[in-house]
mmCIF file of C-alpha atoms in Angstrom:
data_model
loop_
_atom_site.group_PDB
_atom_site.id
_atom_site.type_symbol
_atom_site.label_atom_id
_atom_site.label_comp_id
_atom_site.label_asym_id
_atom_site.label_seq_id
_atom_site.Cartn_x
_atom_site.Cartn_y
_atom_site.Cartn_z
ATOM 1 C CA UNK A 1 14.745 -0.897 63.020
ATOM 2 C CA UNK A 2 13.651 -2.050 59.756
ATOM 3 C CA UNK A 3 16.332 -4.084 57.853
ATOM 4 C CA UNK A 4 16.462 -5.835 54.477
ATOM 5 C CA UNK A 5 18.099 -9.274 54.421
ATOM 6 C CA UNK A 6 19.654 -10.734 51.261
ATOM 7 C CA UNK A 7 19.299 -14.268 49.992
ATOM 8 C CA UNK A 8 22.937 -14.540 49.132
ATOM 9 C CA UNK A 9 24.067 -13.629 52.746
ATOM 10 C CA UNK A 10 24.665 -16.892 54.470
ATOM 11 C CA UNK A 11 24.674 -15.570 57.967
ATOM 12 C CA UNK A 12 21.466 -13.506 57.484
ATOM 13 C CA UNK A 13 19.664 -16.500 55.982
ATOM 14 C CA UNK A 14 20.762 -18.684 58.898
ATOM 15 C CA UNK A 15 19.372 -16.104 61.396
ATOM 16 C CA UNK A 16 16.091 -15.909 59.193
ATOM 17 C CA UNK A 17 15.612 -19.674 59.061
ATOM 18 C CA UNK A 18 16.309 -20.033 62.824
ATOM 19 C CA UNK A 19 13.537 -17.567 63.571
ATOM 20 C CA UNK A 20 11.180 -19.301 61.185
ATOM 21 C CA UNK A 21 11.874 -22.718 62.571
ATOM 22 C CA UNK A 22 11.197 -21.464 66.069
ATOM 23 C CA UNK A 23 7.977 -19.688 65.362
ATOM 24 C CA UNK A 24 4.679 -21.660 65.772
ATOM 25 C CA UNK A 25 3.198 -20.153 62.623
ATOM 26 C CA UNK A 26 6.287 -20.645 60.424
ATOM 27 C CA UNK A 27 5.895 -22.561 57.106
ATOM 28 C CA UNK A 28 8.182 -23.988 54.469
ATOM 29 C CA UNK A 29 7.171 -20.917 52.320
ATOM 30 C CA UNK A 30 8.939 -18.705 54.820
ATOM 31 C CA UNK A 31 12.236 -20.592 54.544
ATOM 32 C CA UNK A 32 15.273 -19.356 52.538
ATOM 33 C CA UNK A 33 15.226 -22.535 50.513
ATOM 34 C CA UNK A 34 11.800 -21.853 49.081
ATOM 35 C CA UNK A 35 12.680 -18.191 48.511
ATOM 36 C CA UNK A 36 15.917 -19.026 46.756
ATOM 37 C CA UNK A 37 14.141 -21.556 44.525
ATOM 38 C CA UNK A 38 11.740 -18.874 43.339
ATOM 39 C CA UNK A 39 14.433 -16.274 42.922
ATOM 40 C CA UNK A 40 16.887 -18.528 41.048
ATOM 41 C CA UNK A 41 14.131 -19.680 38.637
ATOM 42 C CA UNK A 42 12.234 -16.527 37.825
ATOM 43 C CA UNK A 43 14.713 -13.765 38.741
ATOM 44 C CA UNK A 44 12.004 -12.002 40.846
ATOM 45 C CA UNK A 45 13.340 -9.246 43.157
ATOM 46 C CA UNK A 46 13.140 -10.372 46.775
ATOM 47 C CA UNK A 47 12.424 -7.904 49.642
ATOM 48 C CA UNK A 48 13.041 -9.630 52.842
ATOM 49 C CA UNK A 49 11.904 -7.317 55.624
ATOM 50 C CA UNK A 50 13.128 -7.845 59.201
ATOM 51 C CA UNK A 51 12.246 -5.832 62.275
ATOM 52 C CA UNK A 52 15.365 -5.968 64.439
ATOM 53 C CA UNK A 53 15.624 -5.256 68.097
ATOM 54 C CA UNK A 54 18.689 -5.007 70.391
ATOM 55 C CA UNK A 55 21.899 -6.876 69.548
ATOM 56 C CA UNK A 56 20.476 -7.794 66.135
ATOM 57 C CA UNK A 57 17.662 -9.861 67.548
ATOM 58 C CA UNK A 58 14.750 -10.563 65.207
ATOM 59 C CA UNK A 59 11.375 -9.319 66.376
ATOM 60 C CA UNK A 60 9.437 -9.866 63.161
ATOM 61 C CA UNK A 61 9.976 -10.739 59.476
ATOM 62 C CA UNK A 62 8.017 -10.948 56.171
ATOM 63 C CA UNK A 63 9.249 -12.098 52.828
ATOM 64 C CA UNK A 64 8.015 -10.405 49.633
ATOM 65 C CA UNK A 65 8.786 -10.492 45.942
ATOM 66 C CA UNK A 66 8.195 -7.461 43.795
ATOM 67 C CA UNK A 67 5.914 -8.384 40.883
ATOM 68 C CA UNK A 68 5.481 -6.375 37.679
ATOM 69 C CA UNK A 69 2.026 -6.321 36.396
ATOM 70 C CA UNK A 70 0.884 -4.688 33.115
ATOM 71 C CA UNK A 71 -2.437 -3.578 34.391
ATOM 72 C CA UNK A 72 -1.906 -2.956 38.053
ATOM 73 C CA UNK A 73 1.686 -1.700 38.184
ATOM 74 C CA UNK A 74 4.490 -3.030 40.603
ATOM 75 C CA UNK A 75 3.334 -4.699 43.767
ATOM 76 C CA UNK A 76 4.812 -6.573 46.687
ATOM 77 C CA UNK A 77 3.494 -10.095 47.046
ATOM 78 C CA UNK A 78 3.972 -12.403 50.123
ATOM 79 C CA UNK A 79 4.289 -14.740 48.481
ATOM 80 C CA UNK A 80 3.968 -15.843 44.771
ATOM 81 C CA UNK A 81 3.773 -19.537 44.083
ATOM 82 C CA UNK A 82 2.661 -19.967 47.708
ATOM 83 C CA UNK A 83 -0.657 -20.794 49.316
ATOM 84 C CA UNK A 84 -0.050 -18.485 52.209
ATOM 85 C CA UNK A 85 2.895 -16.730 53.948
ATOM 86 C CA UNK A 86 1.835 -14.330 56.703
ATOM 87 C CA UNK A 87 4.240 -12.072 58.562
ATOM 88 C CA UNK A 88 5.926 -13.677 61.660
ATOM 89 C CA UNK A 89 6.551 -11.795 64.835
ATOM 90 C CA UNK A 90 7.233 -12.363 68.468
ATOM 91 C CA UNK A 91 3.952 -10.686 69.187
ATOM 92 C CA UNK A 92 1.139 -8.749 67.475
ATOM 93 C CA UNK A 93 2.669 -5.421 68.314
ATOM 94 C CA UNK A 94 5.940 -6.282 66.440
ATOM 95 C CA UNK A 95 3.874 -7.407 63.407
ATOM 96 C CA UNK A 96 1.934 -4.217 63.260
ATOM 97 C CA UNK A 97 5.164 -2.126 63.580
ATOM 98 C CA UNK A 98 6.701 -4.212 60.820
ATOM 99 C CA UNK A 99 3.738 -3.803 58.443
ATOM 100 C CA UNK A 100 3.514 -0.095 59.090
ATOM 101 C CA UNK A 101 7.211 0.346 58.383
ATOM 102 C CA UNK A 102 6.859 -1.717 55.151
ATOM 103 C CA UNK A 103 3.883 0.381 53.963
ATOM 104 C CA UNK A 104 5.930 3.570 54.586
ATOM 105 C CA UNK A 105 8.881 2.115 52.532
ATOM 106 C CA UNK A 106 6.954 0.416 49.825
ATOM 107 C CA UNK A 107 5.260 3.529 48.675
ATOM 108 C CA UNK A 108 8.482 4.466 46.823
ATOM 109 C CA UNK A 109 8.551 1.372 44.512
ATOM 110 C CA UNK A 110 5.242 -0.530 44.652
ATOM 111 C CA UNK A 111 1.622 0.654 44.195
ATOM 112 C CA UNK A 112 0.185 -2.320 46.126
ATOM 113 C CA UNK A 113 0.901 -4.909 48.696
ATOM 114 C CA UNK A 114 -0.617 -8.341 48.831
ATOM 115 C CA UNK A 115 -0.260 -10.644 51.846
ATOM 116 C CA UNK A 116 -1.460 -14.216 51.513
ATOM 117 C CA UNK A 117 -2.407 -15.068 55.068
ATOM 118 C CA UNK A 118 -3.884 -13.404 58.235
ATOM 119 C CA UNK A 119 -2.512 -10.211 59.723
ATOM 120 C CA UNK A 120 -3.674 -8.091 62.741
ATOM 121 C CA UNK A 121 -6.408 -5.557 61.928
ATOM 122 C CA UNK A 122 -4.979 -2.439 60.195
ATOM 123 C CA UNK A 123 -6.902 0.348 58.487
ATOM 124 C CA UNK A 124 -4.407 0.297 55.674
ATOM 125 C CA UNK A 125 -5.292 -3.271 54.638
ATOM 126 C CA UNK A 126 -8.479 -4.722 53.250
ATOM 127 C CA UNK A 127 -8.990 -8.419 54.184
ATOM 128 C CA UNK A 128 -10.732 -10.713 51.790
ATOM 129 C CA UNK A 129 -12.197 -14.046 52.940
ATOM 130 C CA UNK A 130 -12.568 -16.198 49.909
ATOM 131 C CA UNK A 131 -10.077 -18.984 49.774
ATOM 132 C CA UNK A 132 -10.120 -22.013 52.019
ATOM 133 C CA UNK A 133 -7.446 -24.055 53.682
ATOM 134 C CA UNK A 134 -7.797 -27.822 54.526
ATOM 135 C CA UNK A 135 -5.722 -29.573 57.253
ATOM 136 C CA UNK A 136 -5.961 -33.269 58.296
ATOM 137 C CA UNK A 137 -5.191 -34.167 61.936
ATOM 138 C CA UNK A 138 -2.767 -37.101 62.082
ATOM 139 C CA UNK A 139 -2.231 -39.675 64.810
ATOM 140 C CA UNK A 140 0.638 -42.051 65.925
ATOM 141 C CA UNK A 141 -1.456 -44.860 64.679
ATOM 142 C CA UNK A 142 -2.250 -44.426 60.917
ATOM 143 C CA UNK A 143 -5.388 -46.636 61.288
ATOM 144 C CA UNK A 144 -7.060 -43.950 63.427
ATOM 145 C CA UNK A 145 -6.644 -41.595 60.414
ATOM 146 C CA UNK A 146 -7.881 -44.274 57.978
ATOM 147 C CA UNK A 147 -11.057 -44.707 59.957
ATOM 148 C CA UNK A 148 -11.941 -40.992 59.354
ATOM 149 C CA UNK A 149 -11.445 -41.253 55.632
ATOM 150 C CA UNK A 150 -14.497 -41.646 53.232
ATOM 151 C CA UNK A 151 -14.957 -45.456 52.780
ATOM 152 C CA UNK A 152 -16.773 -45.552 49.503
ATOM 153 C CA UNK A 153 -14.396 -43.324 47.488
ATOM 154 C CA UNK A 154 -10.975 -42.708 49.066
ATOM 155 C CA UNK A 155 -10.457 -45.998 50.957
ATOM 156 C CA UNK A 156 -11.797 -47.913 47.874
ATOM 157 C CA UNK A 157 -9.334 -46.239 45.491
ATOM 158 C CA UNK A 158 -6.561 -46.777 47.967
ATOM 159 C CA UNK A 159 -7.210 -50.502 47.878
ATOM 160 C CA UNK A 160 -7.682 -50.509 44.155
ATOM 161 C CA UNK A 161 -4.181 -48.997 43.621
ATOM 162 C CA UNK A 162 -2.864 -51.602 46.051
ATOM 163 C CA UNK A 163 -4.515 -54.478 44.159
ATOM 164 C CA UNK A 164 -3.071 -53.183 40.842
ATOM 165 C CA UNK A 165 0.370 -53.569 42.310
ATOM 166 C CA UNK A 166 1.483 -49.929 42.407
ATOM 167 C CA UNK A 167 4.816 -49.288 44.106
ATOM 168 C CA UNK A 168 5.331 -46.133 46.107
ATOM 169 C CA UNK A 169 8.941 -45.044 46.426
ATOM 170 C CA UNK A 170 10.616 -42.016 47.856
ATOM 171 C CA UNK A 171 13.032 -40.320 45.355
ATOM 172 C CA UNK A 172 14.576 -37.229 46.754
ATOM 173 C CA UNK A 173 17.152 -37.045 43.934
ATOM 174 C CA UNK A 174 17.607 -35.644 40.357
ATOM 175 C CA UNK A 175 16.236 -38.839 38.901
ATOM 176 C CA UNK A 176 13.086 -38.386 40.794
ATOM 177 C CA UNK A 177 12.790 -34.877 39.710
ATOM 178 C CA UNK A 178 13.183 -35.957 36.132
ATOM 179 C CA UNK A 179 10.231 -38.299 36.421
ATOM 180 C CA UNK A 180 8.264 -35.642 38.279
ATOM 181 C CA UNK A 181 8.880 -33.108 35.585
ATOM 182 C CA UNK A 182 7.766 -35.415 32.672
ATOM 183 C CA UNK A 183 4.426 -35.923 34.496
ATOM 184 C CA UNK A 184 4.159 -32.257 35.397
ATOM 185 C CA UNK A 185 4.186 -31.325 31.694
ATOM 186 C CA UNK A 186 1.457 -33.842 30.944
ATOM 187 C CA UNK A 187 -0.662 -32.611 33.812
ATOM 188 C CA UNK A 188 -0.421 -28.952 32.908
ATOM 189 C CA UNK A 189 -1.069 -29.760 29.190
ATOM 190 C CA UNK A 190 -4.167 -31.637 30.229
ATOM 191 C CA UNK A 191 -5.520 -28.560 32.054
ATOM 192 C CA UNK A 192 -4.427 -26.245 29.321
ATOM 193 C CA UNK A 193 -1.985 -24.087 31.296
ATOM 194 C CA UNK A 194 1.838 -23.561 30.823
ATOM 195 C CA UNK A 195 4.159 -25.858 32.940
ATOM 196 C CA UNK A 196 6.677 -24.613 35.393
ATOM 197 C CA UNK A 197 10.269 -24.943 34.089
ATOM 198 C CA UNK A 198 12.447 -27.866 35.139
ATOM 199 C CA UNK A 199 14.901 -25.429 36.578
ATOM 200 C CA UNK A 200 12.280 -24.592 39.340
ATOM 201 C CA UNK A 201 12.010 -28.253 40.514
ATOM 202 C CA UNK A 202 15.781 -28.716 40.268
ATOM 203 C CA UNK A 203 16.101 -25.626 42.529
ATOM 204 C CA UNK A 204 13.610 -27.302 44.977
ATOM 205 C CA UNK A 205 15.758 -30.315 44.901
ATOM 206 C CA UNK A 206 18.849 -28.356 45.846
ATOM 207 C CA UNK A 207 17.288 -26.022 48.351
ATOM 208 C CA UNK A 208 14.559 -28.304 50.062
ATOM 209 C CA UNK A 209 15.025 -31.941 49.217
ATOM 210 C CA UNK A 210 18.829 -31.939 49.892
ATOM 211 C CA UNK A 211 18.170 -30.180 53.135
ATOM 212 C CA UNK A 212 15.583 -32.801 54.170
ATOM 213 C CA UNK A 213 12.894 -30.058 54.160
ATOM 214 C CA UNK A 214 10.792 -31.981 51.685
ATOM 215 C CA UNK A 215 10.336 -35.275 49.993
ATOM 216 C CA UNK A 216 9.059 -36.672 46.730
ATOM 217 C CA UNK A 217 6.944 -39.868 46.332
ATOM 218 C CA UNK A 218 6.640 -41.700 42.983
ATOM 219 C CA UNK A 219 3.941 -44.104 42.057
ATOM 220 C CA UNK A 220 5.179 -46.795 39.640
ATOM 221 C CA UNK A 221 3.592 -49.697 37.746
ATOM 222 C CA UNK A 222 5.806 -52.166 36.064
ATOM 223 C CA UNK A 223 8.724 -49.768 36.617
ATOM 224 C CA UNK A 224 6.867 -47.079 34.883
ATOM 225 C CA UNK A 225 6.321 -43.898 36.972
ATOM 226 C CA UNK A 226 2.750 -42.848 36.418
ATOM 227 C CA UNK A 227 2.137 -40.279 39.304
ATOM 228 C CA UNK A 228 4.170 -38.234 41.791
ATOM 229 C CA UNK A 229 3.602 -35.972 44.751
ATOM 230 C CA UNK A 230 5.886 -33.380 46.246
ATOM 231 C CA UNK A 231 5.584 -32.619 49.969
ATOM 232 C CA UNK A 232 7.258 -30.122 52.283
ATOM 233 C CA UNK A 233 7.834 -30.454 56.025
ATOM 234 C CA UNK A 234 7.984 -27.868 58.813
ATOM 235 C CA UNK A 235 7.769 -28.503 62.562
ATOM 236 C CA UNK A 236 4.892 -30.960 63.005
ATOM 237 C CA UNK A 237 3.117 -30.356 59.710
ATOM 238 C CA UNK A 238 3.517 -31.948 56.259
ATOM 239 C CA UNK A 239 2.561 -29.641 53.392
ATOM 240 C CA UNK A 240 1.012 -31.235 50.332
ATOM 241 C CA UNK A 241 2.296 -28.894 47.494
ATOM 242 C CA UNK A 242 2.393 -30.633 44.040
ATOM 243 C CA UNK A 243 0.690 -33.706 42.516
ATOM 244 C CA UNK A 244 1.207 -34.813 38.861
ATOM 245 C CA UNK A 245 0.110 -37.886 36.985
ATOM 246 C CA UNK A 246 -0.180 -39.454 33.561
ATOM 247 C CA UNK A 247 -3.659 -38.590 32.443
ATOM 248 C CA UNK A 248 -4.374 -41.921 30.845
ATOM 249 C CA UNK A 249 -3.434 -43.869 34.074
ATOM 250 C CA UNK A 250 -5.646 -42.162 36.542
ATOM 251 C CA UNK A 251 -8.903 -44.120 36.192
ATOM 252 C CA UNK A 252 -7.310 -47.602 35.911
ATOM 253 C CA UNK A 253 -4.757 -47.245 38.825
ATOM 254 C CA UNK A 254 -5.977 -44.381 41.058
ATOM 255 C CA UNK A 255 -2.367 -43.588 41.996
ATOM 256 C CA UNK A 256 -2.909 -40.279 43.700
ATOM 257 C CA UNK A 257 -5.091 -41.763 46.448
ATOM 258 C CA UNK A 258 -2.318 -44.273 47.364
ATOM 259 C CA UNK A 259 0.420 -41.534 47.159
ATOM 260 C CA UNK A 260 -1.482 -39.324 49.618
ATOM 261 C CA UNK A 261 -2.104 -42.276 51.949
ATOM 262 C CA UNK A 262 1.581 -43.236 51.942
ATOM 263 C CA UNK A 263 2.509 -39.700 52.981
ATOM 264 C CA UNK A 264 -0.047 -39.861 55.694
ATOM 265 C CA UNK A 265 1.436 -43.118 56.939
ATOM 266 C CA UNK A 266 4.916 -41.693 56.749
ATOM 267 C CA UNK A 267 3.790 -38.604 58.660
ATOM 268 C CA UNK A 268 1.955 -40.552 61.431
ATOM 269 C CA UNK A 269 5.027 -42.801 62.006
ATOM 270 C CA UNK A 270 7.481 -39.868 62.012
ATOM 271 C CA UNK A 271 5.580 -37.951 64.715
ATOM 272 C CA UNK A 272 3.878 -35.302 62.495
ATOM 273 C CA UNK A 273 0.560 -34.020 63.756
ATOM 274 C CA UNK A 274 -0.999 -32.545 60.559
ATOM 275 C CA UNK A 275 -1.188 -32.858 56.768
ATOM 276 C CA UNK A 276 -1.914 -29.432 55.156
ATOM 277 C CA UNK A 277 -3.821 -29.925 51.808
ATOM 278 C CA UNK A 278 -3.138 -26.176 51.011
ATOM 279 C CA UNK A 279 -5.366 -23.591 49.426
ATOM 280 C CA UNK A 280 -8.677 -24.281 47.774
ATOM 281 C CA UNK A 281 -10.870 -22.078 45.585
ATOM 282 C CA UNK A 282 -14.383 -22.764 46.992
ATOM 283 C CA UNK A 283 -15.708 -22.395 43.402
ATOM 284 C CA UNK A 284 -13.941 -25.783 42.725
ATOM 285 C CA UNK A 285 -16.635 -27.841 44.505
ATOM 286 C CA UNK A 286 -15.034 -31.106 43.355
ATOM 287 C CA UNK A 287 -11.696 -30.367 45.116
ATOM 288 C CA UNK A 288 -13.473 -29.000 48.151
ATOM 289 C CA UNK A 289 -15.403 -32.297 48.412
ATOM 290 C CA UNK A 290 -12.229 -34.383 47.684
ATOM 291 C CA UNK A 291 -10.304 -32.881 50.524
ATOM 292 C CA UNK A 292 -13.277 -33.232 52.857
ATOM 293 C CA UNK A 293 -13.501 -37.017 52.052
ATOM 294 C CA UNK A 294 -10.026 -37.285 53.553
ATOM 295 C CA UNK A 295 -11.402 -36.066 56.829
ATOM 296 C CA UNK A 296 -9.613 -32.644 56.421
ATOM 297 C CA UNK A 297 -11.015 -29.593 58.285
ATOM 298 C CA UNK A 298 -11.737 -26.408 56.426
ATOM 299 C CA UNK A 299 -10.984 -22.906 57.585
ATOM 300 C CA UNK A 300 -10.874 -19.413 56.069
ATOM 301 C CA UNK A 301 -7.672 -18.378 54.482
ATOM 302 C CA UNK A 302 -7.670 -14.543 54.372
ATOM 303 C CA UNK A 303 -5.739 -12.577 51.813
ATOM 304 C CA UNK A 304 -4.912 -8.954 52.677
ATOM 305 C CA UNK A 305 -4.435 -5.948 50.347
ATOM 306 C CA UNK A 306 -3.081 -2.490 50.735
ATOM 307 C CA UNK A 307 -4.090 0.232 50.187
ATOM 308 C CA UNK A 308 -7.459 -0.765 51.653
ATOM 309 C CA UNK A 309 -9.176 0.488 48.628
ATOM 310 C CA UNK A 310 -7.284 -1.887 46.344
ATOM 311 C CA UNK A 311 -9.113 -4.855 44.804
ATOM 312 C CA UNK A 312 -7.536 -8.293 44.196
ATOM 313 C CA UNK A 313 -7.122 -9.473 40.605
ATOM 314 C CA UNK A 314 -9.839 -12.035 41.181
ATOM 315 C CA UNK A 315 -13.220 -10.943 42.508
ATOM 316 C CA UNK A 316 -15.945 -13.291 43.600
ATOM 317 C CA UNK A 317 -18.516 -11.746 41.082
ATOM 318 C CA UNK A 318 -16.320 -12.519 38.129
ATOM 319 C CA UNK A 319 -18.062 -14.724 35.496
ATOM 320 C CA UNK A 320 -16.679 -18.171 34.944
ATOM 321 C CA UNK A 321 -15.323 -17.266 31.520
ATOM 322 C CA UNK A 322 -13.627 -14.087 32.927
ATOM 323 C CA UNK A 323 -12.034 -16.160 35.727
ATOM 324 C CA UNK A 324 -10.707 -18.662 33.161
ATOM 325 C CA UNK A 325 -8.943 -15.955 31.199
ATOM 326 C CA UNK A 326 -7.600 -14.374 34.337
ATOM 327 C CA UNK A 327 -6.267 -17.654 35.480
ATOM 328 C CA UNK A 328 -4.655 -18.311 32.141
ATOM 329 C CA UNK A 329 -2.972 -14.888 32.255
ATOM 330 C CA UNK A 330 -1.715 -15.485 35.843
ATOM 331 C CA UNK A 331 -0.245 -18.753 34.808
ATOM 332 C CA UNK A 332 1.532 -17.131 31.823
ATOM 333 C CA UNK A 333 3.221 -14.619 34.062
ATOM 334 C CA UNK A 334 4.032 -17.233 36.653
ATOM 335 C CA UNK A 335 2.014 -15.922 39.576
#
């Protein structure tokens, strides 16, 4: 039976998170804390589909938000603001059944469905292999990871930041979020795109940091915070989600390299097995090269679209100028 769960229903969200926590492919993006943070900030309409079995057991689930688009009409996205968020099921048959039921229901209120992540083969969906995902294998001994990192660039900049006397502190509190937000505005301004509101990061503090589902690292020099990174945790993986920094401090202090290394050390000593660097556009060769220098392995990150004839907003043949304006538009409407 297909059921809709509700973010404000404590019992349903407890069942939802229990299923996600137990599933080998679960991520922080599936968790109610992440979903609540998006909903509370942007008032997007959540559609949390659950395929239930006997005695209200969960056989499969998939979170969506309904997005309004001026050109493409309403669409269901799993999941905005997220690198990937594929449906989770006890087995492939349950996922297929869930997706078919979602398609049958969604036709009443959405023209298209977008799933950011892999799904079983279905004629109703078109799979696009464009984005990449990078993951770094960790070890109980951080030095084993350090030995796989590029010596001339990454290791050099880690040592440089240490020589400059940077302090890395964990600040999972409103004061840390305040410092993060200040740098977030500067970072987005540097790249010429709108920044996300402070309310979003305060929601992340309530729904993830306070639940020990995430942590925030700050890099400071002479008591001035010059960079920060936001990480999420799930099962044996650390997810690198946000990095911000003061534009004028990057070259002199190289704080981002040391922030990442401290997260790696923290993960190794806490028993984590992977650091997920997230989604990368292969057109961004500099970022692709940067993640590879950390020793991260690259793999395809499929995005799936229904109906199968539907085309994603970005297409590989777009010119660089067209891609820029599309990216600007997407940032303006918070996708």
